[in-house]
PDB file of C-alpha atoms and ligand atoms in Angstrom:
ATOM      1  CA  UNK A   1     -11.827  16.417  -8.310  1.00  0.00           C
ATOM      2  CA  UNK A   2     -15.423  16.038  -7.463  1.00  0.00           C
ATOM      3  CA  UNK A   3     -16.508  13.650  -4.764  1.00  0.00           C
ATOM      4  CA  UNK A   4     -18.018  11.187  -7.114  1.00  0.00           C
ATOM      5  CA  UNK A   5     -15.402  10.853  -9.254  1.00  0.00           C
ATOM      6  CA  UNK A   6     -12.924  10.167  -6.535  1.00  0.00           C
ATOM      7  CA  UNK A   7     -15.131   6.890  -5.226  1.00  0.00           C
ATOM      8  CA  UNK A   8     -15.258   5.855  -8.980  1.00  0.00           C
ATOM      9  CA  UNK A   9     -11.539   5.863  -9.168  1.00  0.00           C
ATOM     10  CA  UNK A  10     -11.414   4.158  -5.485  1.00  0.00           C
ATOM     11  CA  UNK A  11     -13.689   1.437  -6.624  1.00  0.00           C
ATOM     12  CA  UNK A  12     -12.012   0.857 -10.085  1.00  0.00           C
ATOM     13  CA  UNK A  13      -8.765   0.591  -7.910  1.00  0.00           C
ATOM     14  CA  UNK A  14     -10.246  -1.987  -5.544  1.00  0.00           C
ATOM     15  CA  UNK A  15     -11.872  -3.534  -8.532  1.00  0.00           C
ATOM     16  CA  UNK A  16      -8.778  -3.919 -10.237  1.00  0.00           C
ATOM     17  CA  UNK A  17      -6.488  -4.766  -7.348  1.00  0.00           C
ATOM     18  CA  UNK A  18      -4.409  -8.021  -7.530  1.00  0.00           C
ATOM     19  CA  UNK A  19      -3.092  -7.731  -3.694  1.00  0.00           C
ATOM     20  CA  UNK A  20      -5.128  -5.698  -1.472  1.00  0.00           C
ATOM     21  CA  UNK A  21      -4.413  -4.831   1.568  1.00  0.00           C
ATOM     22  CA  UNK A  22      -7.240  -2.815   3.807  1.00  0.00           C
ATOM     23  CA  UNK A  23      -5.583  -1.277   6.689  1.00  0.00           C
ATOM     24  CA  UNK A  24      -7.923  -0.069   9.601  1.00  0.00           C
ATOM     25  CA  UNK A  25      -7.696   1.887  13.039  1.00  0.00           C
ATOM     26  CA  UNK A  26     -10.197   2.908  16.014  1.00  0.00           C
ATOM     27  CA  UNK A  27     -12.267   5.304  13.825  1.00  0.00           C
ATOM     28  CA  UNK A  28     -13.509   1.912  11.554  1.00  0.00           C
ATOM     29  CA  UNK A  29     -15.291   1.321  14.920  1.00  0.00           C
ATOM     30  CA  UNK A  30     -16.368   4.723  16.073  1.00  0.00           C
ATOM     31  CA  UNK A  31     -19.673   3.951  14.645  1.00  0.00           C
ATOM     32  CA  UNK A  32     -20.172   0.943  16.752  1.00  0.00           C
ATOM     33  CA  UNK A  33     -20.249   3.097  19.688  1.00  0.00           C
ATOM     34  CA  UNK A  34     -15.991   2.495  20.627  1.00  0.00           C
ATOM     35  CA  UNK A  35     -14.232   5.538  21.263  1.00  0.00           C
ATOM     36  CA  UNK A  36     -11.030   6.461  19.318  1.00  0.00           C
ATOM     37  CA  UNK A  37      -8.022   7.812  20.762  1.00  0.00           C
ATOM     38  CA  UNK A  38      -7.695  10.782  18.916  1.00  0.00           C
ATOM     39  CA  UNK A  39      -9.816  13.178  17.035  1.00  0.00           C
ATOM     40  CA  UNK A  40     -13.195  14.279  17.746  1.00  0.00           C
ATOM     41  CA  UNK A  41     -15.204  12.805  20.454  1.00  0.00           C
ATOM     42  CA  UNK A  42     -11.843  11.113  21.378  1.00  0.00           C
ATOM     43  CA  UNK A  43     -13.947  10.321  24.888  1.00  0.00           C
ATOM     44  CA  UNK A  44     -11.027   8.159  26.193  1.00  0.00           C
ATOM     45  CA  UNK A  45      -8.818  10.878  26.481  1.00  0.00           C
ATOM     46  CA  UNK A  46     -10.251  11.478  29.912  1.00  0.00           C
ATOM     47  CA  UNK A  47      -8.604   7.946  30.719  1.00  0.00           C
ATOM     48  CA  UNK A  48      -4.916   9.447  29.231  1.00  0.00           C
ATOM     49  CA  UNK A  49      -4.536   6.372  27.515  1.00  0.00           C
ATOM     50  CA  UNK A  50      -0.833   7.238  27.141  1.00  0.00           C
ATOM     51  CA  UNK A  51      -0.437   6.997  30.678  1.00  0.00           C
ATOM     52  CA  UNK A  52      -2.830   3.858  31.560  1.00  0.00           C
ATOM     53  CA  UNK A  53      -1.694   1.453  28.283  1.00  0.00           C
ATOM     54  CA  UNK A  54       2.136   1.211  29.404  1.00  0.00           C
ATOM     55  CA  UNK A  55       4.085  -1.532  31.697  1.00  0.00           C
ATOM     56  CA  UNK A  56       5.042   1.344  34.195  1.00  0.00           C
ATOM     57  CA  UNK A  57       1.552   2.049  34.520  1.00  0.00           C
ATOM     58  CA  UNK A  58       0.461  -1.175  34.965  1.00  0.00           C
ATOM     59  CA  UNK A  59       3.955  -1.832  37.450  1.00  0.00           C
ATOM     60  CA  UNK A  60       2.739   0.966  39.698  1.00  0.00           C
ATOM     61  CA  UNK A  61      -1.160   0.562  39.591  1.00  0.00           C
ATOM     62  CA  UNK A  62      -1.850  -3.059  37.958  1.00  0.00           C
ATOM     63  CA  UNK A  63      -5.521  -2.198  40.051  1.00  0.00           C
ATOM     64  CA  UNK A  64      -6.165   0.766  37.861  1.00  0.00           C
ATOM     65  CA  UNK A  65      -4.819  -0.750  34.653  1.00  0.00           C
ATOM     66  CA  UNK A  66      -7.269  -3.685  35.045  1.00  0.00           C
ATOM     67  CA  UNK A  67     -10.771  -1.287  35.792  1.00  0.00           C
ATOM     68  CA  UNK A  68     -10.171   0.828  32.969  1.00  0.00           C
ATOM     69  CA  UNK A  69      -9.729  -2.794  30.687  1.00  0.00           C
ATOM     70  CA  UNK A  70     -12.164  -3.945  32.047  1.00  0.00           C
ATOM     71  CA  UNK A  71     -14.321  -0.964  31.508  1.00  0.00           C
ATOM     72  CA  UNK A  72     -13.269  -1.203  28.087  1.00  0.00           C
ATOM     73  CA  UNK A  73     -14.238  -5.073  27.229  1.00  0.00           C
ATOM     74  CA  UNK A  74     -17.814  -4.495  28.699  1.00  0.00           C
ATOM     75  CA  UNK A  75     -18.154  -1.307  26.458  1.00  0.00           C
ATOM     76  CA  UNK A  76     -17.244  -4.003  23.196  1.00  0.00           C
ATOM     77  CA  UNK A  77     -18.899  -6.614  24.145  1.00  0.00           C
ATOM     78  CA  UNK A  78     -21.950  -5.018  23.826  1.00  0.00           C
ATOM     79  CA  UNK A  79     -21.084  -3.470  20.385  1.00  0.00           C
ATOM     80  CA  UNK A  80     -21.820  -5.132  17.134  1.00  0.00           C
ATOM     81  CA  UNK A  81     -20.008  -4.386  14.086  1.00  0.00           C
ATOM     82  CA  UNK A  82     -21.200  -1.640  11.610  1.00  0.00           C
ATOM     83  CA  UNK A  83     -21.809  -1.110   8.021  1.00  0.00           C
ATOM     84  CA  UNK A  84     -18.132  -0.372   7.608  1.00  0.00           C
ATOM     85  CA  UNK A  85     -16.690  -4.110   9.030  1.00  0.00           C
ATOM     86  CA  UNK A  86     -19.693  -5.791   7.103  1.00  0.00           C
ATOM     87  CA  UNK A  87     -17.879  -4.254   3.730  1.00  0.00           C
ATOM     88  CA  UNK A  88     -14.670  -5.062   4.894  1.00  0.00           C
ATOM     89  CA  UNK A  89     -14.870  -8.425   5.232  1.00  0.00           C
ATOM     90  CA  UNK A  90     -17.575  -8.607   2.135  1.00  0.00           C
ATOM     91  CA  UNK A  91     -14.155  -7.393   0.255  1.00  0.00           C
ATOM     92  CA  UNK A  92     -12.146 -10.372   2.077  1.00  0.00           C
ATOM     93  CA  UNK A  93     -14.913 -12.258   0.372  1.00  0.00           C
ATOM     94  CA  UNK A  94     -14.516 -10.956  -3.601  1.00  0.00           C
ATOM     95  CA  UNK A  95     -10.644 -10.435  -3.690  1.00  0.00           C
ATOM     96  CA  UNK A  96      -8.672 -13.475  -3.653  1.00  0.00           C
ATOM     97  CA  UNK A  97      -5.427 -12.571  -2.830  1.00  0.00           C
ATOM     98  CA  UNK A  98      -6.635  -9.753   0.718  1.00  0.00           C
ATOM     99  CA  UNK A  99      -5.363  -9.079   3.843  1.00  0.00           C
ATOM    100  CA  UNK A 100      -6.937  -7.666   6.811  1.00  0.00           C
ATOM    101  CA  UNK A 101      -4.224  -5.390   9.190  1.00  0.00           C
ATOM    102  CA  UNK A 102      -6.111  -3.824  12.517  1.00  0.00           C
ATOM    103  CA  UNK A 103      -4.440  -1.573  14.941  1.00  0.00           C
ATOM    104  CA  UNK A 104      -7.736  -2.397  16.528  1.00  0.00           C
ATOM    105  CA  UNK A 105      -8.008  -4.498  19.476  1.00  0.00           C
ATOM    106  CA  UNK A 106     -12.094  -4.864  20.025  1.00  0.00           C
ATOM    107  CA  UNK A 107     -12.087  -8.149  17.567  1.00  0.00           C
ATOM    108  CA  UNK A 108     -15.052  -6.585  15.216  1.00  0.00           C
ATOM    109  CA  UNK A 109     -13.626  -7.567  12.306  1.00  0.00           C
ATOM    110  CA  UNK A 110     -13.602 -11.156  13.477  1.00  0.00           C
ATOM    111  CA  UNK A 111     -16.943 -10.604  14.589  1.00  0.00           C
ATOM    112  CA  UNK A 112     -18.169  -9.034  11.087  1.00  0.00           C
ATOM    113  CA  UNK A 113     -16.273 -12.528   9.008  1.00  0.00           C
ATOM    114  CA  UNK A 114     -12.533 -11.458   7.949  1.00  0.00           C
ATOM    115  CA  UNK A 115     -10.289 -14.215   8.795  1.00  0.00           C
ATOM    116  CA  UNK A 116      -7.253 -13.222   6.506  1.00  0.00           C
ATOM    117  CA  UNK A 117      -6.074 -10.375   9.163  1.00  0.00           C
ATOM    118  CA  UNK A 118      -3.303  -9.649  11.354  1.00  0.00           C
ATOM    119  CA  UNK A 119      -4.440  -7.693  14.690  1.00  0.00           C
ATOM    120  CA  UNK A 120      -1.356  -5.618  15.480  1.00  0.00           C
ATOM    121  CA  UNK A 121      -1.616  -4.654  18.727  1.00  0.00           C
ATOM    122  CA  UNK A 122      -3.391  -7.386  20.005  1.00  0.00           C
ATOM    123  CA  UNK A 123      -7.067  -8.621  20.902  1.00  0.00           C
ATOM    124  CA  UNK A 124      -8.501  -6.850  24.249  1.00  0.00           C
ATOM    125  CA  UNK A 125     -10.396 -10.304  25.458  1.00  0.00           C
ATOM    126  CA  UNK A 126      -6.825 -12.698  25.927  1.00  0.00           C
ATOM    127  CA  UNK A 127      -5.222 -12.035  29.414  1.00  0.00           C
ATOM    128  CA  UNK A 128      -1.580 -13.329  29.556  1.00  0.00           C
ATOM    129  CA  UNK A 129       0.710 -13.899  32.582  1.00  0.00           C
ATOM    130  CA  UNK A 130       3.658 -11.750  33.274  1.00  0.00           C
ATOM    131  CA  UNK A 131       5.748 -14.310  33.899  1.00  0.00           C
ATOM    132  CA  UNK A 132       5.023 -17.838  31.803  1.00  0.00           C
ATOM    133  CA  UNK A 133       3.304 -18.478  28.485  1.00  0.00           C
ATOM    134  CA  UNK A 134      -0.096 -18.808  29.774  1.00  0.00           C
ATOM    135  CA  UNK A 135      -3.360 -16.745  27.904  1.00  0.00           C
ATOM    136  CA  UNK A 136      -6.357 -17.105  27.806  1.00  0.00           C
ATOM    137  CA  UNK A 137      -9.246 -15.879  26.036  1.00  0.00           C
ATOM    138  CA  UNK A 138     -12.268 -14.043  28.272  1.00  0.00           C
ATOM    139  CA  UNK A 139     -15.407 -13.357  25.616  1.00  0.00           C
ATOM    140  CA  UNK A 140     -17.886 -14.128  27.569  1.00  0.00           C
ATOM    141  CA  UNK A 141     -16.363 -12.490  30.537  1.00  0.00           C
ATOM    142  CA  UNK A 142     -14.305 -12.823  33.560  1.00  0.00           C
ATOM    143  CA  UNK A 143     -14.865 -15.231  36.400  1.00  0.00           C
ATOM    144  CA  UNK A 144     -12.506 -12.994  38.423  1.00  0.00           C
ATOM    145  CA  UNK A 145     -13.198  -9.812  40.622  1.00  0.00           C
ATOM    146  CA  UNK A 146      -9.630  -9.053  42.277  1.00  0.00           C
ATOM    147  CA  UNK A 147      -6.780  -8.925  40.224  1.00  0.00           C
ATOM    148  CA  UNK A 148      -5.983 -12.043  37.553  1.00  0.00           C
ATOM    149  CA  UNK A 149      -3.273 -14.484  38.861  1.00  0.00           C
ATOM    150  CA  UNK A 150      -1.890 -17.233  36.753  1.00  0.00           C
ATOM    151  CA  UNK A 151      -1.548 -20.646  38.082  1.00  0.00           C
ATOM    152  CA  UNK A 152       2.148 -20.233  38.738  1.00  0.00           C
ATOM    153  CA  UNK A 153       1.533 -17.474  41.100  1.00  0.00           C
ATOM    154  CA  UNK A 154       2.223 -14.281  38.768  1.00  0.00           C
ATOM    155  CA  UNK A 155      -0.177 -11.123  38.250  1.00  0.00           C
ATOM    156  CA  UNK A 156      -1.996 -11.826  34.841  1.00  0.00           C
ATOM    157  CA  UNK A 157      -2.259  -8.436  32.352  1.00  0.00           C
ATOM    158  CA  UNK A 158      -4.057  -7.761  29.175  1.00  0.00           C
ATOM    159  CA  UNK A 159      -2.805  -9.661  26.204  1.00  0.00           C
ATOM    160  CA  UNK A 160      -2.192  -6.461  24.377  1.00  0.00           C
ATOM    161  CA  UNK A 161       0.902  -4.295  22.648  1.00  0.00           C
ATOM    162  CA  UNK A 162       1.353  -1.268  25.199  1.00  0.00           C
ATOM    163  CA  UNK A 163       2.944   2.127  24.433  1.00  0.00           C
ATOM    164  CA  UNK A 164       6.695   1.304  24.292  1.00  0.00           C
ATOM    165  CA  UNK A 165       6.632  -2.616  23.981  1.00  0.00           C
ATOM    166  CA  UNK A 166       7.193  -3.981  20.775  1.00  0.00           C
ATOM    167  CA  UNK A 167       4.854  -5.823  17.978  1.00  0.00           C
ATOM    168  CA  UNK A 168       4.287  -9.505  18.117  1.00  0.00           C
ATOM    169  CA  UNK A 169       7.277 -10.032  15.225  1.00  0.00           C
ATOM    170  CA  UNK A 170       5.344 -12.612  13.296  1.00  0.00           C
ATOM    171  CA  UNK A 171       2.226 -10.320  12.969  1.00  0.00           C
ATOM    172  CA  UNK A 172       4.304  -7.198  11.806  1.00  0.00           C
ATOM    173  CA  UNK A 173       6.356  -9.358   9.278  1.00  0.00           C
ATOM    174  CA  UNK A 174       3.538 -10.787   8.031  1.00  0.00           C
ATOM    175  CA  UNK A 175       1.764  -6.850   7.416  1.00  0.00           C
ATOM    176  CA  UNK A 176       5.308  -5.743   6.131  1.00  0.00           C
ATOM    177  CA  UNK A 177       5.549  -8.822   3.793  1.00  0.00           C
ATOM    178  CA  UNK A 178       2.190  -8.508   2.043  1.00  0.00           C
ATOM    179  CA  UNK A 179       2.400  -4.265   2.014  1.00  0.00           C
ATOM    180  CA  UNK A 180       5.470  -5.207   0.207  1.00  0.00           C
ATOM    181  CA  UNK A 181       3.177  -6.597  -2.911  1.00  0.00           C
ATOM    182  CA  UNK A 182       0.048  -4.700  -2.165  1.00  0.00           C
ATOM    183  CA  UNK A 183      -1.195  -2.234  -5.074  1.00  0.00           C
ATOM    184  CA  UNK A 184      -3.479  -0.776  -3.355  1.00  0.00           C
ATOM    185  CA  UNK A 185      -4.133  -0.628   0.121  1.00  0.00           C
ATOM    186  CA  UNK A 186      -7.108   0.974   1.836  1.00  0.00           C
ATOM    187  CA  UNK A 187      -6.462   2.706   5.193  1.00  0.00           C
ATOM    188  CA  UNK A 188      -9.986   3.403   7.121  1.00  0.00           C
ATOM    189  CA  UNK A 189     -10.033   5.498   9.990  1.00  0.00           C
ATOM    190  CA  UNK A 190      -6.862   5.734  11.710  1.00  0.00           C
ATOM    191  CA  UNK A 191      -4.762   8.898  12.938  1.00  0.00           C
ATOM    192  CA  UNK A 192      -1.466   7.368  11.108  1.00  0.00           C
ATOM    193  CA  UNK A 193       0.751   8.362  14.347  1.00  0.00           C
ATOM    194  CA  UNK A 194       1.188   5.011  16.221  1.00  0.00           C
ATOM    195  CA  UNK A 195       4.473   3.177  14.772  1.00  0.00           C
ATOM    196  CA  UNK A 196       5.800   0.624  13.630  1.00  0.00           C
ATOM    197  CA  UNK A 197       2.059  -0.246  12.622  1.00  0.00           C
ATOM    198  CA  UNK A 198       1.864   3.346  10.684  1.00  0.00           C
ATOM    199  CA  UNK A 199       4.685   1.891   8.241  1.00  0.00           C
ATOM    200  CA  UNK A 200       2.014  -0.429   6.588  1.00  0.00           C
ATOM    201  CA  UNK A 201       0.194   1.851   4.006  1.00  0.00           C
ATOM    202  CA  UNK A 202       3.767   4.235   3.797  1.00  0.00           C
ATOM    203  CA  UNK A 203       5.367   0.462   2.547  1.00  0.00           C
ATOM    204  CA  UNK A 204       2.696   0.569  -0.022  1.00  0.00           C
ATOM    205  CA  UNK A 205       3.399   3.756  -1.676  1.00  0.00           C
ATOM    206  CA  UNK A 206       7.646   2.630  -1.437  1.00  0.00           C
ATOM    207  CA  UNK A 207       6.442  -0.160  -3.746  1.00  0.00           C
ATOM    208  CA  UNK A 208       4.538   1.912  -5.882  1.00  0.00           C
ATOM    209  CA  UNK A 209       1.052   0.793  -4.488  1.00  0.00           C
ATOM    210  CA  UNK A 210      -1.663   2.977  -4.568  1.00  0.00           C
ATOM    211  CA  UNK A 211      -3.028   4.614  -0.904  1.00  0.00           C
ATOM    212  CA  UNK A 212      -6.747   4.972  -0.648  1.00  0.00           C
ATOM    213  CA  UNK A 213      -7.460   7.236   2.572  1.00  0.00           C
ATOM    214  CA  UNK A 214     -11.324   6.829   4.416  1.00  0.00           C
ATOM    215  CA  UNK A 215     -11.295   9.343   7.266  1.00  0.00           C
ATOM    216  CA  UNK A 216     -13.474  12.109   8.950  1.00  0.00           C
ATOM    217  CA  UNK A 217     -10.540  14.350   8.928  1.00  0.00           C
ATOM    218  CA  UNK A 218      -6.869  14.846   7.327  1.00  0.00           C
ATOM    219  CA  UNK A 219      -4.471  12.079   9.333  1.00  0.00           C
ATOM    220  CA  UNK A 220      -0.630  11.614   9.149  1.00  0.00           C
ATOM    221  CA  UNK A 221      -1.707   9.184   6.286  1.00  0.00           C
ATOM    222  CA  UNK A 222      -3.224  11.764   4.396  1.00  0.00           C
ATOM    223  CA  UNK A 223      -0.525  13.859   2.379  1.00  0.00           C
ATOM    224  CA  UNK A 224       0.701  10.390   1.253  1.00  0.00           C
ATOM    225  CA  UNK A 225      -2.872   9.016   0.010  1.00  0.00           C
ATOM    226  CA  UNK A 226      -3.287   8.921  -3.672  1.00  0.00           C
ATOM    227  CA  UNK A 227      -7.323   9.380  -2.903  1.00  0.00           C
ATOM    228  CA  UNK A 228      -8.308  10.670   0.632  1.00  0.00           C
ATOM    229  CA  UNK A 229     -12.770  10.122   1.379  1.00  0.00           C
ATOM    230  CA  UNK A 230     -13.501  12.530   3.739  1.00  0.00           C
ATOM    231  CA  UNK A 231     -16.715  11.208   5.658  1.00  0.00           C
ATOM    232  CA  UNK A 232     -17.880   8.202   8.138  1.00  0.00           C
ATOM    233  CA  UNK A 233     -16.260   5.038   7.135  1.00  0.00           C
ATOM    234  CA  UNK A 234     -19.768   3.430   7.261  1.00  0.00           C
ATOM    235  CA  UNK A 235     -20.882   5.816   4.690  1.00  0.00           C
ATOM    236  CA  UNK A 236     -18.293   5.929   2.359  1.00  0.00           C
ATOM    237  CA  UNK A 237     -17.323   2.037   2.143  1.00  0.00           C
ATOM    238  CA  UNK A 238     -21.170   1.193   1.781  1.00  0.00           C
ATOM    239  CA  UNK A 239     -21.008   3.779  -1.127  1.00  0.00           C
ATOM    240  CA  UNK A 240     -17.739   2.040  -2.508  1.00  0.00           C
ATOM    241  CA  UNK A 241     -19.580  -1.381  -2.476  1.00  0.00           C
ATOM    242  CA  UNK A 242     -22.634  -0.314  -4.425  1.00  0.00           C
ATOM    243  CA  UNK A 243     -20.281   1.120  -7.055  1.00  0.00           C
ATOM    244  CA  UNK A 244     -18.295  -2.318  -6.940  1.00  0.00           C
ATOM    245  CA  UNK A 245     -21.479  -4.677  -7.591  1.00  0.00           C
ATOM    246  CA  UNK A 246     -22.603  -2.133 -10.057  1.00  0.00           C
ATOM    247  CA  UNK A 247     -19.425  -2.336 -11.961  1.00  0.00           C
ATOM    248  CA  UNK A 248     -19.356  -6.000 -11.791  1.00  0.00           C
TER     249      UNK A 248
HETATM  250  P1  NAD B 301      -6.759   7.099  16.793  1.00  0.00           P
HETATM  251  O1  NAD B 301      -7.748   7.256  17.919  1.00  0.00           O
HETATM  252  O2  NAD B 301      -5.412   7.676  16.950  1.00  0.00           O
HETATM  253  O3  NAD B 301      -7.395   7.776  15.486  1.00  0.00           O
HETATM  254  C1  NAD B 301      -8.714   7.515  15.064  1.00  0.00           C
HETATM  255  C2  NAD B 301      -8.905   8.115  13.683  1.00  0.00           C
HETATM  256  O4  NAD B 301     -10.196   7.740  13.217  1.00  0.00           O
HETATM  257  C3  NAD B 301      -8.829   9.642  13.655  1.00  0.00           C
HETATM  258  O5  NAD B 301      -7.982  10.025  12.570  1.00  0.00           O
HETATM  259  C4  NAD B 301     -10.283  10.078  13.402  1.00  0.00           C
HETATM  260  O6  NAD B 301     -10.365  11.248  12.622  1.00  0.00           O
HETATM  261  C5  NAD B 301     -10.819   8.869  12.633  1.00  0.00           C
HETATM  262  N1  NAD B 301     -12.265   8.655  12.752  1.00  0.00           N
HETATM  263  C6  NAD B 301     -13.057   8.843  13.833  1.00  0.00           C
HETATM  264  N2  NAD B 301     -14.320   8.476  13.559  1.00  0.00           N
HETATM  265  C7  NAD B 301     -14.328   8.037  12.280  1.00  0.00           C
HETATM  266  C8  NAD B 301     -15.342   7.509  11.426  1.00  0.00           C
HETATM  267  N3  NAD B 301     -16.612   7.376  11.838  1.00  0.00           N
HETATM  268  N4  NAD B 301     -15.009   7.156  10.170  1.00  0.00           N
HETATM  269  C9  NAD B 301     -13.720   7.306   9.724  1.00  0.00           C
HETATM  270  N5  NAD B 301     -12.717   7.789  10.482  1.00  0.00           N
HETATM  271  C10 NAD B 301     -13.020   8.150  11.747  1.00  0.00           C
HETATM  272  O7  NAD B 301      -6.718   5.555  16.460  1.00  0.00           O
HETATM  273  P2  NAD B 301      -5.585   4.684  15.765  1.00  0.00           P
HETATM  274  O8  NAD B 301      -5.022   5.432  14.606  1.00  0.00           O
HETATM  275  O9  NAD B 301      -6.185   3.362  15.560  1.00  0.00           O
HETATM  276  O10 NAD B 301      -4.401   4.563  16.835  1.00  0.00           O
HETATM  277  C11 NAD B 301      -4.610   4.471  18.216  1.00  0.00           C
HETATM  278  C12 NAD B 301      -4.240   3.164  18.912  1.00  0.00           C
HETATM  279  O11 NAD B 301      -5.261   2.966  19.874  1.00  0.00           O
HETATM  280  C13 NAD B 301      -4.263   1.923  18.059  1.00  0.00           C
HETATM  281  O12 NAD B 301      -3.018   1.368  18.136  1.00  0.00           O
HETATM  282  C14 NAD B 301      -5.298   0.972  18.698  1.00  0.00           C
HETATM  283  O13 NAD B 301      -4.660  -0.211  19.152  1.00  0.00           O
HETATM  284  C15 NAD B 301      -5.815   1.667  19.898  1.00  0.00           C
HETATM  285  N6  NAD B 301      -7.295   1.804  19.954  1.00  0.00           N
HETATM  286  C16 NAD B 301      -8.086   0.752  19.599  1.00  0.00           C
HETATM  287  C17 NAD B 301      -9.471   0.899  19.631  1.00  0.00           C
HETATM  288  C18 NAD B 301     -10.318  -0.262  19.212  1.00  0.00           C
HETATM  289  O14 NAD B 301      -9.867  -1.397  19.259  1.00  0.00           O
HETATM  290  N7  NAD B 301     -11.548  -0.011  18.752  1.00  0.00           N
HETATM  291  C19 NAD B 301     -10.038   2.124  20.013  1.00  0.00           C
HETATM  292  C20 NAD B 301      -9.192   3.175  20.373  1.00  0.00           C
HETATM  293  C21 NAD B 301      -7.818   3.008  20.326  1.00  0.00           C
END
C-alpha cells in the first residue's frame, strides 16, 4: 500500500472511532528535544537507565539517582511540546469518548491540553517519601541542594514507576479497562518492550480493535499494527489532522 493511502485509512479510522485510545512513549517527545531510551540518538543510554531507574540503585547511590533526575527535570522544563502533543490533545478535543495513556513521564501532554490521560509510570516533577504518604509536586523547581528529606525524617525519591516496581493499580486498570472497548487505538512512538504498560495496544487487537502504529522505525508493536507510519510523529500526526478537518 502506498503511503497516502495508508494515512487515509488511519484518518477514516480515527474519524470513525467510537472509543479511542492514543497510546504514546518517549519518541512522541523526541522532537521536543527529550531523549528516548531506545533507538536512534537514544543519548541517555550513556546514563544506563536500566541501572540508575531501580530501588537498588537508588538504595546504594540515592546521590547519583537524584543528579541524573535532576538533570533530567531541567532538560523538560525547558522543553515545550511539539506539533505531535498539540494533535494529540486537538484529538482529546473532537472525540468524545478518548483516552490519553503515556509511558511518558515529562508531563507534555498536560502541558499541550489532554486531561483525559493516565501517566503510567508516573510524572518526573512529584518527589515522594520512602517511608509515609507525603509528595509533592516541584515545577518550578527545587528549593533543595542536598538530598530531599521528608518531614518525618526519611530520604525523599522521585515519584516515579522504576524498573521492577509495579504500576500505580488504579492507573493500569483504568488503561486496561478502556483498551478493553477501544476500536482503535493509536500507539506514537514507543519501543513496545516495557510491560505491563506494553499490554495496552496488544488488549486492543484481543478485542478486535484496530492498532494504528506512528514510529521512526519497526517496534515490538509493529507486527501487531493493522497500519504502521513510518516517519516523525510530528510529521505524520500533523498530516493525519489535515486529512481529518478535510474530511469533516
Ligand atoms: P523507548 O526509548 O524504549 O522507545 C522510543 C521509541 O520512539 C523508539 O521505538 C523510537 O524508534 C521511537 N522514536 C524516536 N523518535 C521518534 C519520533 N520523532 N517520532 C516517532 N517515534 C520516534 O521509549 P518507551 O517505549 O516510551 O519506553 C521507555 C520507558 O522510558 C518508558 O516507560 C518511559 O517511562 C521512559 N522514558 C520517558 C521519557 C519521557 O518522559 N519523555 C523519555 C525516555 C524514557
Amino acid at each position: 500500500m502506498q503511503q497516502e493511502d495508508k494515512f487515509i485509512q488511519a484518518t477514516n479510522l480515527i474519524a470513525d472511532a467510537n472509543h479511542l485510545l492514543v497510546f504514546t512513549g518517549a519518541g512522541v517527545s523526541h522532537e521536543s528535544g527529550i531523549p528516548v531510551f531506545r533507538g536512534k540518538n537514544g543519548l541517555w543510554q550513556k546514563y544506563r537507565p536500566e541501572e540508575l531507574a531501580t530501588p537498588d540503585a537508588f538504595r546504594k547511590a540515592p546521590r547519583v539517582v537524584w543528579d541524573w533526575y535532576r538533570y533530567r527535570r531541567a532538560l523538560i522544563r525547558k522543553a515545550n511540546p511539539n506539533p505531535a502533543h498539540i494533535v494529540i490533545a486537538e484529538l482529546e478535543r473532537i472525540k468524545s469518548t478518548f483516552l490519553l495513556v503515556t509511558q511518558n513521564v515529562d508531563g507534555l501532554h498536560r502541558v499541550a491540553g489532554n486531561k483525559k490521560l493516565v501517566e503510567l509510570h508516573g510524572n518526573i516533577f512529584y518527589t515522594k517519601c520512602t517511608a509515609c504518604d507525603n509528595c509533592i509536586y516541584e515545577y518550578e523547581g527545587e528549593n533543595w541542594s542536598d538530598l530531599p528529606y521528608c518531614e518525618c525524617g526519611a530520604l525523599m525519591r522521585p515519584a516515579v514507576v522504576w524498573f521492577g516496581e509495579p504500576l500505580p493499580e488504579a492507573a493500569l486498570t483504568q488503561a486496561f479497562e478502556f483498551a478493553r472497548t477501544a476500536d482503535v487505538v493509536l500507539v506514537v512512538g514507543t519501543s513496545g518492550v516495557v510491560y505491563p504498560a506494553a499490554y495496552v495496544p496488544l488488549i486492543v487487537k484481543q478485542h478486535g480493535g484496530k492498532v494504528i502504529e506512528v514510529n521512526i522505525e519497526p517496534s515490538a508493536i509493529t507486527p501487531h499494527a493493522d497500519i504502521f507510519l513510518q516517519g516523525k510523529a510530528g510529521d505524520v500526526l500533523t498530516h493525519i489532522m489535515k486529512l481529518l478537518t478535510r474530511s469533516k
